[in-house]
Structure formats: structure tokens, C-alpha cells
Coordinates of C-alpha atoms in Angstrom, one line a residue:
Chain A
M1 CA -63.2 63.6 37.8
G2 CA -59.1 62.7 37.7
A3 CA -59.0 63.4 41.1
T4 CA -55.7 61.3 42.0
G5 CA -54.4 62.8 38.3
A6 CA -51.9 65.8 38.7
V7 CA -54.0 68.4 38.0
G8 CA -56.5 66.4 40.0
S9 CA -55.1 66.3 42.9
E10 CA -53.7 69.6 42.9
L11 CA -57.2 71.2 42.1
L12 CA -58.2 69.2 45.5
R13 CA -55.2 71.6 46.8
V14 CA -56.0 75.0 45.2
L15 CA -60.1 74.4 46.8
E16 CA -58.8 73.8 50.0
R17 CA -56.4 76.6 50.2
R18 CA -58.6 79.1 48.6
N19 CA -61.4 78.0 50.7
F20 CA -63.3 77.7 47.9
P21 CA -67.1 77.2 49.4
F22 CA -69.0 74.3 49.8
A23 CA -71.0 71.3 51.3
S24 CA -70.1 68.5 50.4
V25 CA -66.7 67.4 47.7
R26 CA -66.9 63.9 46.2
A27 CA -64.5 62.7 44.5
F28 CA -64.0 60.5 40.9
G29 CA -61.3 58.5 39.3
S30 CA -60.9 56.1 37.1
A31 CA -61.3 51.4 37.3
R32 CA -57.2 52.2 38.1
S33 CA -58.1 54.2 41.1
A34 CA -60.6 51.9 42.9
G35 CA -60.5 51.8 46.1
K36 CA -57.9 54.7 46.7
T37 CA -58.9 57.7 48.7
V38 CA -57.6 61.4 48.1
E39 CA -56.9 63.9 50.7
F40 CA -59.0 67.0 51.2
G41 CA -58.3 68.9 54.2
N42 CA -58.4 66.4 57.5
E43 CA -60.6 63.9 55.0
A44 CA -59.6 61.2 53.2
I45 CA -62.4 60.9 50.8
P46 CA -62.9 57.6 48.9
V47 CA -62.8 57.4 45.6
E48 CA -65.9 56.6 43.1
Q49 CA -66.4 56.2 39.5
L50 CA -68.6 57.8 37.4
G51 CA -71.8 55.5 37.2
P52 CA -75.4 56.5 36.1
G53 CA -76.7 59.4 37.7
W54 CA -73.2 60.1 39.5
F55 CA -74.2 63.9 39.1
D56 CA -77.1 63.6 40.9
S57 CA -76.8 66.9 43.9
V58 CA -73.0 67.5 42.4
E59 CA -73.8 71.4 41.5
L60 CA -70.0 71.9 40.1
A61 CA -68.0 69.5 38.6
F62 CA -64.7 69.6 37.4
F63 CA -63.4 67.2 34.7
S64 CA -59.5 66.3 34.3
A65 CA -59.6 63.0 32.7
G66 CA -59.0 63.9 29.3
S67 CA -61.3 64.6 26.3
E68 CA -62.8 61.2 25.6
I69 CA -64.4 61.1 29.0
S70 CA -65.2 64.5 28.9
R71 CA -67.0 64.2 25.8
Q72 CA -68.5 61.0 27.2
H73 CA -69.3 62.2 30.3
A74 CA -70.0 65.8 30.6
P75 CA -73.1 66.4 28.4
A76 CA -75.3 64.0 30.4
A77 CA -74.2 66.2 33.5
Q78 CA -74.9 69.5 32.2
A79 CA -78.7 68.7 31.1
A80 CA -79.2 67.3 34.8
G81 CA -78.2 71.3 35.6
T82 CA -74.6 70.4 37.2
I83 CA -72.2 73.0 35.6
V84 CA -68.9 71.2 34.4
I85 CA -65.4 73.0 34.1
D86 CA -63.9 71.1 31.6
N87 CA -60.0 70.7 31.6
S88 CA -59.9 68.7 28.5
T89 CA -59.9 69.9 24.9
A90 CA -62.9 68.5 24.1
F91 CA -64.7 71.0 24.5
R92 CA -63.0 74.1 24.1
M93 CA -63.4 75.1 20.3
D94 CA -66.9 75.0 20.9
A95 CA -69.2 77.7 20.0
H96 CA -71.4 77.7 22.6
V97 CA -68.4 77.1 25.2
P98 CA -66.7 79.7 26.6
L99 CA -63.2 78.8 27.2
V100 CA -62.0 81.5 30.4
I101 CA -58.5 82.6 31.6
P102 CA -60.0 85.0 34.2
E103 CA -58.0 87.5 34.2
I104 CA -58.3 87.6 29.9
N105 CA -61.8 87.4 29.1
G106 CA -63.4 86.2 32.7
N107 CA -67.1 87.7 31.2
D108 CA -67.5 85.3 28.7
V109 CA -67.8 82.9 32.3
R110 CA -71.7 84.4 31.4
N111 CA -72.8 82.6 28.2
H112 CA -72.0 79.4 29.6
Q113 CA -74.4 76.9 29.4
G114 CA -73.3 74.4 31.3
I115 CA -70.1 73.9 30.0
I116 CA -66.8 75.8 30.6
A117 CA -63.4 75.1 29.1
N118 CA -60.0 75.8 30.4
P119 CA -57.3 76.7 28.5
N120 CA -54.5 74.9 27.8
C121 CA -51.7 75.0 30.0
T122 CA -49.0 76.4 27.3
A123 CA -51.7 78.7 25.8
A124 CA -52.8 80.0 29.3
I125 CA -49.0 81.4 30.4
A126 CA -48.1 82.7 27.2
L127 CA -51.2 84.4 26.6
M128 CA -50.8 85.7 30.5
A129 CA -48.3 87.9 29.0
I130 CA -49.6 88.1 25.7
Y131 CA -52.3 89.8 26.5
P132 CA -51.7 92.7 28.5
L133 CA -48.8 93.7 25.7
H134 CA -51.8 93.5 23.2
R135 CA -54.3 95.6 25.2
A136 CA -51.1 98.3 25.1
F137 CA -49.8 97.6 21.2
F138 CA -52.0 95.7 19.6
V139 CA -50.3 92.3 18.9
R140 CA -50.4 90.8 15.2
R141 CA -48.4 88.0 15.2
V142 CA -46.8 85.5 18.0
I143 CA -43.8 83.0 17.0
A144 CA -42.7 81.0 20.2
S145 CA -41.6 77.8 21.3
S146 CA -42.4 76.0 24.7
Y147 CA -40.4 74.4 27.0
Q148 CA -42.5 71.9 29.0
A149 CA -42.5 70.2 31.9
V150 CA -42.9 66.2 32.4
S151 CA -46.1 67.1 35.0
G152 CA -48.1 68.7 31.8
T153 CA -48.0 64.7 30.6
G154 CA -49.2 63.5 34.4
A155 CA -48.2 61.8 37.1
R156 CA -47.2 59.0 35.1
A157 CA -44.6 61.1 32.9
I158 CA -43.2 62.4 36.1
A159 CA -42.5 59.0 37.2
E160 CA -41.0 57.8 34.5
L161 CA -38.3 60.8 34.4
K162 CA -37.5 59.9 37.9
Q163 CA -37.3 56.1 36.8
Q164 CA -34.8 56.7 33.9
I165 CA -32.7 59.6 36.0
E166 CA -32.1 56.4 38.3
A167 CA -31.4 53.8 35.5
A168 CA -28.5 56.2 34.4
A169 CA -26.7 56.7 36.7
Q170 CA -26.5 53.1 36.5
N171 CA -25.9 53.3 33.4
Q172 CA -28.9 52.0 32.2
Q173 CA -31.9 52.7 29.3
P174 CA -35.0 51.2 30.5
P175 CA -37.8 51.3 27.6
P176 CA -40.0 54.5 27.3
Q177 CA -43.3 53.7 28.4
V178 CA -45.0 56.7 29.2
Y179 CA -43.3 59.3 25.9
P180 CA -42.1 57.5 22.5
H181 CA -38.2 58.4 23.4
P182 CA -36.2 58.7 27.1
I183 CA -37.1 62.2 28.2
A184 CA -34.4 62.1 30.8
F185 CA -30.9 64.3 29.1
N186 CA -32.8 64.6 26.2
L187 CA -35.8 66.7 23.9
L188 CA -38.5 65.7 22.6
P189 CA -40.0 67.8 19.8
H190 CA -43.1 66.2 19.8
I191 CA -46.2 67.4 22.0
G192 CA -50.3 66.6 21.0
S193 CA -50.5 64.7 17.7
F194 CA -49.1 65.3 14.3
L195 CA -51.2 67.4 11.9
P196 CA -51.1 67.5 8.4
S197 CA -50.1 71.0 8.4
G198 CA -46.8 70.1 10.2
Y199 CA -47.6 71.3 13.5
T200 CA -48.7 69.3 16.3
T201 CA -52.3 70.0 17.6
E202 CA -50.2 71.6 21.0
E203 CA -49.3 73.9 18.6
E204 CA -52.4 75.2 17.0
K205 CA -53.8 76.1 20.1
L206 CA -52.3 78.7 20.6
E207 CA -53.4 80.6 17.4
T208 CA -56.8 79.1 18.1
E209 CA -57.1 78.9 21.6
G210 CA -55.4 82.6 21.7
R211 CA -58.4 83.9 19.2
K212 CA -60.8 82.8 20.8
I213 CA -59.7 83.9 24.2
M214 CA -58.8 87.5 23.2
H215 CA -61.5 87.8 21.1
L216 CA -59.4 88.4 18.0
P217 CA -60.0 86.6 15.1
D218 CA -57.3 87.9 12.8
F219 CA -54.4 87.0 16.2
R220 CA -51.7 84.2 13.7
A221 CA -49.3 82.4 16.2
S222 CA -46.8 80.1 15.4
A223 CA -45.6 77.8 18.0
T224 CA -42.7 75.0 18.2
C225 CA -43.9 72.9 21.2
V226 CA -41.2 71.1 22.8
R227 CA -40.9 68.6 26.0
V228 CA -37.9 69.0 28.4
P229 CA -36.6 67.2 31.7
V230 CA -38.1 69.4 33.8
Y231 CA -40.5 68.4 36.6
R232 CA -43.3 70.9 36.8
A233 CA -43.3 74.6 35.3
H234 CA -43.8 75.8 31.8
S235 CA -42.0 78.3 30.1
V236 CA -42.1 80.3 26.7
A237 CA -39.7 81.9 24.6
V238 CA -42.3 84.8 23.1
T239 CA -41.5 87.4 20.2
A240 CA -44.6 89.3 19.1
E241 CA -45.1 92.1 16.7
F242 CA -47.5 94.4 17.4
E243 CA -49.4 97.6 16.0
R244 CA -48.6 100.3 17.7
E245 CA -44.7 101.1 18.4
V246 CA -43.4 99.6 21.8
S247 CA -40.9 100.5 24.4
V248 CA -39.7 98.8 26.9
E249 CA -40.0 100.6 29.8
Q250 CA -43.9 100.6 28.9
A251 CA -43.7 96.8 28.1
Q252 CA -42.2 96.8 31.6
E253 CA -44.9 98.7 33.0
V254 CA -47.8 97.6 31.6
L255 CA -46.5 93.6 32.5
A256 CA -46.2 94.6 36.5
K257 CA -49.6 95.8 36.2
A258 CA -51.4 93.1 34.6
P259 CA -53.0 90.3 37.2
G260 CA -51.5 87.0 38.1
L261 CA -48.4 88.2 36.2
E262 CA -44.9 89.2 38.1
L263 CA -42.3 90.9 36.0
F264 CA -39.4 89.4 37.0
D265 CA -36.7 91.2 35.0
E266 CA -33.1 92.0 36.4
P267 CA -31.2 90.1 34.0
I268 CA -28.0 91.9 35.0
H269 CA -28.8 90.7 38.6
N270 CA -29.3 87.4 36.8
R271 CA -33.1 87.6 37.6
Y272 CA -35.0 85.7 35.0
P273 CA -37.8 83.2 35.5
M274 CA -36.9 79.4 35.5
P275 CA -39.6 76.9 36.1
L276 CA -37.7 75.8 39.2
N277 CA -38.4 79.3 41.4
V278 CA -42.6 79.1 39.2
A279 CA -43.3 75.8 40.7
G280 CA -46.2 76.0 43.0
R281 CA -47.1 80.2 42.8
D282 CA -50.0 80.9 41.8
N283 CA -48.6 84.2 39.3
C284 CA -46.9 83.6 36.0
Q285 CA -43.3 85.2 35.7
V286 CA -42.2 87.3 32.7
G287 CA -39.2 88.8 32.3
R288 CA -36.1 89.2 29.3
I289 CA -38.2 91.7 27.8
R290 CA -36.3 93.7 25.0
R291 CA -37.2 94.9 21.2
D292 CA -37.1 92.8 18.8
S293 CA -34.2 93.1 16.4
V294 CA -36.5 91.4 13.6
F295 CA -39.9 93.4 14.0
E296 CA -40.1 97.3 13.4
N297 CA -42.9 96.6 16.5
G298 CA -41.5 93.7 17.6
L299 CA -41.1 92.5 21.7
S300 CA -38.7 89.7 22.9
F301 CA -39.3 88.1 26.2
W302 CA -39.8 84.4 28.8
V303 CA -42.3 83.6 30.3
C304 CA -42.6 80.9 32.8
G305 CA -46.0 79.7 35.1
D306 CA -47.0 76.2 37.0
Q307 CA -49.1 74.7 34.8
L308 CA -50.6 72.6 37.0
L309 CA -51.7 75.6 38.4
K310 CA -52.6 78.8 36.4
G311 CA -52.2 75.9 33.4
A312 CA -54.9 74.2 35.2
A313 CA -56.0 73.8 38.5
L314 CA -55.6 77.0 39.6
N315 CA -57.5 78.7 36.3
A316 CA -60.2 76.5 36.8
V317 CA -60.8 77.3 40.5
Q318 CA -60.6 81.1 39.5
I319 CA -63.1 80.3 36.7
A320 CA -65.7 78.6 39.7
E321 CA -64.8 81.3 41.5
L322 CA -66.7 83.4 39.1
L323 CA -69.3 81.4 39.1
Chain B
M1 CA -4.9 75.0 23.5
G2 CA -7.2 74.1 26.6
A3 CA -6.5 70.0 25.6
T4 CA -8.2 68.6 28.5
G5 CA -11.1 70.8 28.3
A6 CA -14.5 69.4 26.4
V7 CA -14.3 70.8 23.3
G8 CA -10.1 70.1 23.3
S9 CA -10.7 66.6 24.0
E10 CA -12.8 65.9 21.5
L11 CA -10.8 67.6 18.8
L12 CA -8.0 65.3 19.7
R13 CA -10.4 62.0 18.7
V14 CA -11.4 64.4 15.7
L15 CA -8.1 64.4 14.5
E16 CA -7.4 61.2 15.4
R17 CA -10.2 59.0 13.7
R18 CA -10.0 61.4 10.8
N19 CA -6.7 60.1 10.1
F20 CA -5.8 64.2 10.4
P21 CA -1.5 64.0 9.2
F22 CA 0.9 65.2 11.8
A23 CA 4.5 65.1 12.4
S24 CA 3.8 64.9 15.8
V25 CA 1.1 66.4 18.2
R26 CA 1.6 68.7 21.5
A27 CA -1.3 69.6 23.7
F28 CA -1.3 72.6 26.0
G29 CA -3.5 73.7 28.8
S30 CA -3.8 76.1 31.7
A31 CA -2.0 75.8 35.1
R32 CA -3.9 74.1 36.3
S33 CA -3.6 70.8 34.3
A34 CA 0.3 70.7 34.9
G35 CA 1.2 67.2 35.6
K36 CA -2.3 65.8 32.9
T37 CA -1.5 63.5 30.4
V38 CA -4.3 63.7 27.3
E39 CA -4.9 60.4 25.2
F40 CA -4.1 60.3 21.4
G41 CA -3.7 57.4 19.4
N42 CA -1.9 54.8 21.8
E43 CA 0.1 57.6 24.0
A44 CA -0.7 60.0 26.8
I45 CA 0.9 62.7 25.6
P46 CA 2.1 65.4 28.6
V47 CA -0.1 68.6 28.7
E48 CA 2.4 71.6 28.2
Q49 CA 1.7 75.5 29.4
L50 CA 2.1 78.0 27.2
G51 CA 6.0 79.5 27.8
P52 CA 7.9 82.1 25.5
G53 CA 8.2 80.3 22.1
W54 CA 5.4 77.5 22.8
F55 CA 4.9 78.2 19.3
D56 CA 8.4 77.4 17.6
S57 CA 7.9 74.4 15.2
V58 CA 4.2 74.3 15.3
E59 CA 2.4 74.8 12.1
L60 CA -1.5 74.7 13.2
A61 CA -2.6 75.2 16.5
F62 CA -6.1 75.1 17.5
F63 CA -7.0 77.4 20.6
S64 CA -10.8 76.1 22.8
A65 CA -9.3 78.0 26.2
G66 CA -12.3 80.7 26.0
S67 CA -11.3 84.4 24.5
E68 CA -8.9 85.9 27.1
I69 CA -6.5 83.4 26.0
S70 CA -6.8 83.4 22.1
R71 CA -6.2 87.1 22.7
Q72 CA -3.4 86.7 24.4
H73 CA -1.5 83.6 22.5
A74 CA -2.4 83.7 19.1
P75 CA -1.5 87.0 17.9
A76 CA 2.6 86.2 18.7
A77 CA 2.4 82.7 17.1
Q78 CA 0.6 84.0 14.2
A79 CA 3.5 86.1 13.5
A80 CA 5.7 83.6 14.0
G81 CA 4.2 81.8 10.8
T82 CA 2.1 79.2 12.9
I83 CA -1.7 78.7 11.6
V84 CA -4.3 79.5 14.6
I85 CA -7.8 78.0 14.2
D86 CA -9.7 79.6 17.3
N87 CA -12.8 78.4 18.5
S88 CA -13.6 81.3 20.7
T89 CA -15.5 85.5 20.1
A90 CA -11.4 87.0 20.8
F91 CA -11.5 87.5 16.2
R92 CA -14.6 86.2 14.9
M93 CA -16.0 89.6 14.1
D94 CA -12.4 90.6 12.9
A95 CA -12.6 91.8 9.5
H96 CA -9.1 90.1 8.6
V97 CA -10.0 86.9 10.0
P98 CA -12.2 84.0 8.2
L99 CA -14.8 82.6 10.1
V100 CA -16.1 79.4 8.7
I101 CA -18.4 77.0 8.0
P102 CA -16.2 74.6 5.8
E103 CA -19.9 73.5 3.9
I104 CA -21.0 77.0 3.6
N105 CA -18.1 79.0 3.1
G106 CA -15.1 77.0 2.7
N107 CA -13.6 79.6 0.0
D108 CA -13.1 81.8 2.9
V109 CA -10.0 80.0 4.5
R110 CA -8.2 81.2 1.5
N111 CA -8.1 84.6 2.9
H112 CA -6.8 84.2 6.3
Q113 CA -4.0 86.0 7.5
G114 CA -2.6 83.5 10.2
I115 CA -5.9 83.2 12.3
I116 CA -9.5 81.1 11.0
A117 CA -12.0 81.6 13.7
N118 CA -14.4 78.4 14.7
P119 CA -18.1 80.0 14.8
N120 CA -20.5 80.3 17.7
C121 CA -21.7 75.9 18.3
T122 CA -25.7 77.4 18.1
A123 CA -25.2 79.7 15.3
A124 CA -23.4 76.9 13.3
I125 CA -25.8 74.3 14.1
A126 CA -28.6 76.4 13.4
L127 CA -27.0 77.5 10.0
M128 CA -26.3 74.3 8.9
A129 CA -29.8 73.9 8.1
I130 CA -31.0 77.8 7.5
Y131 CA -27.8 78.3 4.6
P132 CA -29.0 75.6 2.2
L133 CA -32.8 76.9 2.0
H134 CA -31.3 80.5 1.9
R135 CA -29.9 79.1 -1.2
A136 CA -33.3 78.0 -2.5
F137 CA -35.1 80.9 -1.3
F138 CA -33.3 83.5 0.0
V139 CA -33.7 84.0 3.8
R140 CA -34.8 87.9 4.9
R141 CA -35.3 86.9 9.4
V142 CA -35.2 84.5 11.2
I143 CA -36.6 83.7 15.2
A144 CA -34.5 81.5 17.1
S145 CA -34.7 78.9 20.4
S146 CA -32.5 77.2 21.7
Y147 CA -32.2 75.0 23.9
Q148 CA -28.4 74.1 24.8
A149 CA -26.5 71.6 26.2
V150 CA -24.5 72.0 29.2
S151 CA -21.3 70.8 27.4
G152 CA -21.4 73.9 25.5
T153 CA -19.8 75.4 29.2
G154 CA -17.3 72.9 29.4
A155 CA -17.0 69.6 32.1
R156 CA -17.1 71.2 34.8
A157 CA -20.9 72.3 34.0
I158 CA -21.2 68.9 32.8
A159 CA -20.1 68.0 36.2
E160 CA -22.2 69.8 38.0
L161 CA -25.4 69.2 36.5
K162 CA -23.7 65.4 37.2
Q163 CA -23.5 66.5 41.1
Q164 CA -27.1 68.3 41.2
I165 CA -28.8 65.8 39.8
E166 CA -27.1 63.2 42.5
A167 CA -28.0 65.8 45.4
A168 CA -31.7 66.1 44.3
A169 CA -32.1 62.1 44.6
Q170 CA -31.3 62.7 47.9
N171 CA -33.3 65.9 48.3
Q172 CA -30.3 68.2 48.3
Q173 CA -29.6 71.3 46.6
P174 CA -26.3 72.0 46.5
P175 CA -25.3 75.5 45.9
P176 CA -24.4 76.2 42.1
Q177 CA -20.8 76.8 40.7
V178 CA -20.5 77.1 37.2
Y179 CA -24.2 78.3 36.3
P180 CA -25.6 81.3 38.8
H181 CA -28.8 78.7 39.2
P182 CA -29.4 75.5 39.7
I183 CA -29.4 73.3 36.2
A184 CA -31.3 70.4 36.9
F185 CA -34.4 70.2 36.4
N186 CA -34.5 73.7 35.1
L187 CA -33.9 76.0 32.9
L188 CA -31.8 79.4 32.4
P189 CA -32.7 81.6 29.6
H190 CA -29.2 83.1 30.6
I191 CA -26.1 82.2 28.5
G192 CA -23.5 84.5 27.9
S193 CA -23.8 88.0 29.1
F194 CA -26.6 90.9 28.7
L195 CA -26.3 93.0 26.6
P196 CA -27.8 97.2 26.4
S197 CA -29.9 95.7 23.7
G198 CA -30.9 92.8 26.1
Y199 CA -29.9 90.1 24.6
T200 CA -27.2 88.1 25.5
T201 CA -24.1 87.6 24.3
E202 CA -24.7 84.0 22.5
E203 CA -28.2 85.6 21.4
E204 CA -26.4 88.1 18.9
K205 CA -23.9 85.9 17.4
L206 CA -26.4 84.0 14.7
E207 CA -27.4 87.4 13.2
T208 CA -23.7 88.6 13.7
E209 CA -22.4 85.5 12.7
G210 CA -24.5 84.1 9.8
R211 CA -23.8 88.1 8.3
K212 CA -20.6 87.2 7.5
I213 CA -20.6 83.4 7.4
M214 CA -23.0 83.5 4.5
H215 CA -21.9 86.9 3.4
L216 CA -25.4 88.5 4.0
P217 CA -25.1 92.1 5.9
D218 CA -29.0 92.5 5.8
F219 CA -29.3 89.1 7.4
R220 CA -31.6 89.4 10.8
A221 CA -32.1 86.7 13.3
S222 CA -33.7 87.3 16.8
A223 CA -33.1 84.3 18.9
T224 CA -33.4 83.1 22.6
C225 CA -30.7 81.1 23.7
V226 CA -32.0 79.1 26.9
R227 CA -29.2 76.2 28.8
V228 CA -31.1 72.9 29.4
P229 CA -30.3 70.3 31.3
V230 CA -29.3 67.7 28.5
Y231 CA -25.5 67.0 28.7
R232 CA -25.1 67.0 25.4
A233 CA -25.7 68.7 21.7
H234 CA -27.9 71.7 20.8
S235 CA -31.5 71.9 19.4
V236 CA -33.1 74.5 17.4
A237 CA -35.9 75.7 16.5
V238 CA -36.1 77.4 13.9
T239 CA -38.9 80.1 12.1
A240 CA -37.4 82.3 8.8
E241 CA -38.9 84.0 6.3
F242 CA -37.9 83.6 3.4
E243 CA -38.1 86.1 -0.6
R244 CA -38.7 83.6 -2.6
E245 CA -42.1 81.3 -2.4
V246 CA -41.4 78.1 -0.1
S247 CA -42.5 74.5 0.0
V248 CA -42.2 72.1 2.5
E249 CA -41.2 69.2 -0.4
Q250 CA -38.3 71.6 -2.2
A251 CA -37.4 72.5 1.4
Q252 CA -37.0 68.4 2.3
E253 CA -35.1 67.7 -0.8
V254 CA -32.7 70.5 -0.4
L255 CA -31.8 69.3 3.2
A256 CA -31.8 66.0 2.4
K257 CA -28.4 66.4 0.4
A258 CA -27.1 69.4 2.0
P259 CA -23.7 68.1 3.3
G260 CA -23.0 67.6 6.7
L261 CA -26.8 67.8 7.6
E262 CA -29.6 64.8 7.4
L263 CA -33.3 65.3 7.5
F264 CA -34.7 63.2 9.6
D265 CA -38.4 64.2 9.2
E266 CA -41.2 61.6 9.4
P267 CA -43.5 62.9 12.7
I268 CA -46.3 60.6 12.5
H269 CA -43.4 57.7 13.1
N270 CA -41.9 59.4 15.7
R271 CA -38.9 60.5 14.3
Y272 CA -37.6 63.7 14.4
P273 CA -34.0 65.0 15.6
M274 CA -33.4 64.4 19.2
P275 CA -30.5 65.4 21.3
L276 CA -29.8 61.9 22.4
N277 CA -29.4 61.2 19.1
V278 CA -27.1 63.2 17.7
A279 CA -24.2 63.3 20.8
G280 CA -21.6 61.6 19.1
R281 CA -22.8 62.5 15.6
D282 CA -21.0 64.8 13.0
N283 CA -23.9 65.5 11.1
C284 CA -26.7 67.6 12.3
Q285 CA -29.7 66.8 12.2
V286 CA -33.1 68.3 11.2
G287 CA -37.3 67.7 10.9
R288 CA -40.3 68.9 11.7
I289 CA -40.2 70.8 8.7
R290 CA -43.7 73.0 7.8
R291 CA -45.1 75.9 6.4
D292 CA -44.9 78.4 8.8
S293 CA -48.7 80.1 9.7
V294 CA -47.4 83.3 10.5
F295 CA -44.9 84.2 7.7
E296 CA -46.3 84.2 3.9
N297 CA -43.1 82.7 2.5
G298 CA -42.0 81.1 6.1
L299 CA -41.4 77.8 7.0
S300 CA -40.2 76.7 10.7
F301 CA -38.0 73.3 11.9
W302 CA -36.3 71.9 14.3
V303 CA -32.5 71.4 14.0
C304 CA -30.3 68.9 16.1
G305 CA -26.5 68.9 16.6
D306 CA -23.4 67.7 18.9
Q307 CA -21.9 71.2 19.3
L308 CA -18.9 69.2 20.3
L309 CA -18.8 68.4 17.2
K310 CA -20.1 70.4 14.4
G311 CA -20.1 73.3 17.1
A312 CA -16.3 73.3 17.8
A313 CA -14.2 70.2 17.0
L314 CA -15.1 69.1 14.3
N315 CA -15.7 72.1 12.6
A316 CA -12.2 73.3 13.4
V317 CA -10.9 69.7 11.9
Q318 CA -12.5 70.2 8.7
I319 CA -11.0 73.7 8.3
A320 CA -8.0 72.7 9.4
E321 CA -8.4 70.2 6.8
L322 CA -9.1 72.7 4.0
L323 CA -5.9 74.5 4.9

């Protein structure tokens, strides 16, 4: 469900290139997508709408059409025996729903009751580096700033950045539609909606989802999430405090071995992670690793990951593979 | 000196619009600028080169042509009685050179011995918000991530971003010349050069310059500095820990009264600082103020400022006005 969206179309490509076993594949979308088709293999699959009983004979459903759609349609599918892997926020913090990054808490999949949640993209990318370091040094708290690509918002936001860039070349500034302000040549410290705490819903997820995924109820994280004029791949500047003494060499060794992660850390040769380089790649990259100067046992580092892949479609398919 | 550069040309505009008192103005540049003129008022001023005795009858010289030029030419001018306001890193940490943000340590100008240093742009913009909070709550340590515009690099970098954006529209990617990697639709976690600590020279400045400007030898700061595809105005996500108990209301009150700073903090109405809005403005803006979730007495906030103005030209002219 959400087959024509930024995540949905990536999901079809991931299923295909990982040779996911299937008897048949169906694509669902909103009324806006009626009459469209999506490509899968050499076929053009018609985009259906979720009608009554859509889940009959569906064993596994991927949802990436927002939390309202998930809340509305996933429970009936679940009740009928369909397993739902949900990319929205709808069920992530539900105690009966595992929230899974296969490289971190793949075993949690065993406890599913028909719905498994896919984590927030920025949290997932940051945790890909935080968790291996936690296993080595025991993480206490994290301060993170994100630099998030427009494709995290969806296909319409990609088009909006493109239009604004083209308009700027003509000295025009069309009114923004997807974001509240222009994103071309600008930054928006505003992802999700604002909470009474002053944080946004997006910013809280690193802490709340991090606790659940890492099984660390005391994990503390403070994030600032910022939308940047980049098409694809999110980046996160992370400062983490640990209980044990840290060293850059040990951290590099741990991160170099971590699954789904590449150590890319030779700054004197201008080698560090960048969104343009990780876009389209399954693995996240981490670099700029240094002993942090304000925490006794602290490390600062920079992680980039393709948020449509590890932050969404790839992670969802990896969960399906575990099943 | 550096009159045709991004900072130099802004400096001429600032001198003009603030009606800085002068008998005559001369413009200097590199050999590359020979034959060029710069506009000042209604005049076109020829760009001269620094020859022997260039400083004869020059009372006040602004340098913004890099630290090598400053190191080479400022001392002779100083010896001849010319006061040099230097925008480079050359003398900032020199014990005999005041490093001044007029709103913070304007009195330090009194101790000058012929050279006064202008601070790093990102440090200056962050300190415009950190210092008033320090006065209220006593700052201990800061963790900051920057989002720095290409005009911080100079006029050639502005042109490079523009070219890369245009080329991308044709599906081309010309080899980068100013930066080691493309900046269009990308992020470079690399400003300045890399130090053995793993931090860059740019990243260290928030701590070293912050200590000197705020007269706080124990101030600790950890920064990650990132170049972003924005033309003008730097942004900084700041998390600060204080000795005294903090509240968002008190912080807002303090920041609303701080000189050179505007409180722009109504997130539920989509009002927060953004580079597009502060570009061309003298005042920095601060918003997204919240109690930090990982520090007992912590605040997180978001500051934007035009780094060619408060981060460079405006601050230099403000120093000259103090003189």
C-alpha cells in the first residue's frame, strides 16, 4: 500500500533485486493513483485501491501510505492472518508490535502478533552506528542534529525542490506547497509537528524508538531535525556519551565490523560520508569519528544513509526476509 | 584589502549604509583584481595592490583576504600607526590582539595594540545567542552542529554552487573546483582543515574563540561544521548546559532583550529562523528554544545569522565604530 510513493516504488525495486520469494505481487494506492501502473520486473502492475477484503490471500503486506491509512486498514488485515510490515508511526510504540532493525534487534520479530513496525528513517540511520558503539562502550546519552533530504517527505517534495530550483534560475519564487517555506537554498528546522516540549515529533523518535529498538529504557537522546535541500539520503551529526572509556581506534574497529554499515573515515584524504555518495546504497556510512571534547567518555561522528533504503524500503524487506 | 571578495564588497556596503565617517576610501585586492573597480556610494573606486607604503595616510584598514595576506601585510601597517581590523584567523588567538564581538566584549577594543581581530563567522553567530544565556545561567559546555552557506567560502564558491545546480538540470556533473566534492544537493562535513584531534580548524573555533570572547577559560564546546547548499546565512543547532536552573520562558526573555539578536520563536505558527529570511539582515535570529532532554540544566536552540554581515563585515564595522 503506497506503491506509487517514494518509499513504495523503492520497495518494489528492493523486493526485485533481492529476489524476494513470491507467488504474486499486488500494488495498492490512494484514489489519486487509480488507473496508474507500477513496474515490477518486466511487468506493469495495476494500482488497486484498498476495498473490502483486499487482504484475502495476501500473506504479507507492506504499508507506506502514512499512519492514518495504516491505522485504518492494518488491523483488519492482521485479524485475517495477513502479516503487516508498517512503515508509518501508527504502531511503532505499541507494546504488542515489534519495532525492528534487523541488524540490531532482529530477534524481536519472533514476538510479532501480525504487525511489525519499521522505524523512523533518521533514527534508523543514526542507530546503525550508535548501537555497535553501545555494545562496545554502553551508551548513556546522545545529542544529534539531522540533515534530512526532501525524499524523506515523499515524491511531491522532490518535485517541489526541483521546481523551486528551476524557478530561482528565473528569479522567481513560487509559493511553497509541500513545506510551509521554500526549501531551495534554505533550511527548515521543522520536521513533523511541534510538541509541548518544544521538540518535534520527528526529534523525539531518536529517543523513544532508540529505547525500544536497543532495549535500553534509560537511553536519552536530544535531537534537532532539519530539512535540507538534498534530494536523497539523510545525514546525522552525533555526539554520544558512554559509560566505558572510549578510543577512536576501538570505535573504528567496532564500526568497521558492524553489519549494514561502512566505515568511511579518512578525512585527510577528503573521505567522509556524504549524501550524494550513499544515495542508492544499501549500507549506511560512518566517518569523522573523534573523541568528543565535552564528554569524558564521548565520541562525535557523522552518519549518512539512504533513508528510502535503510531508513524505509530495505529495512522493511529485511524484516520480511527474517520472517 | 580583499575589496572584491564576498566579505570585502559587503564591507563597503555596510560602511556606506551606516554612514561611517571618512575622508577617503581606498580599495585593495590581489593581482587577479588588477584593473577592476568597486562601487562605493556613487563612485567606482579603482582596486589597488598592496605595494610598499600602501598604509601611508591610511588610518584604518580592514583585511579580508585570508590569513597569509594578513600575516604578511598587517604588522607593517600596524608599526606605521594604521589600525588593522582583521577578518582572518591570523591574529585571533594572539594574546596582544583583542578578538571582539561588540555586543559581548566591546570593552576589549580598548586594549588593542594596532590590530583587532574579527571572530569566526559561525562562532560569532552562535555566541550571539550563547552569551546572553551565559549571563543569565552560566554556560558550562556546548554541543553545536553548523549548517554553513557557500558564501562563507567566498565569491568563487557561490559561483560553483550556481554552476553545479545549472549543470544538474542538464544531467551533468562538472568536476568541483572550490570544494573537494560537489556541493549542489550534497553536504560536506569538512570546513577548514583536519587536526590530529579529528576536529577541523573550523570546529575548534567555537571553543577557542568562545573562551577568549566570553572571558571564560573553562568554556567547552564540541562542534560539527557542515557546508550546505545554501547561498547565504549560516545556521547552528546548539545544545548548551548551564550551571543554574534554566527555563524556556526566562531564556526567551533574555534573548528577546539581547542586542543584535531577534527572538523568532513561534514554531506552532511555523515561525523559526531560516537562512533565506536572515540573509541580508544585520540581526541574528534565534528560535526553537526548548529545555534540553539530556542535560539537567540544558537548553537546545537554533540560531541563524548572515555570516557576511554579523559574521564578518558588519562586526568589523561595528568594531571600527567603537574605535
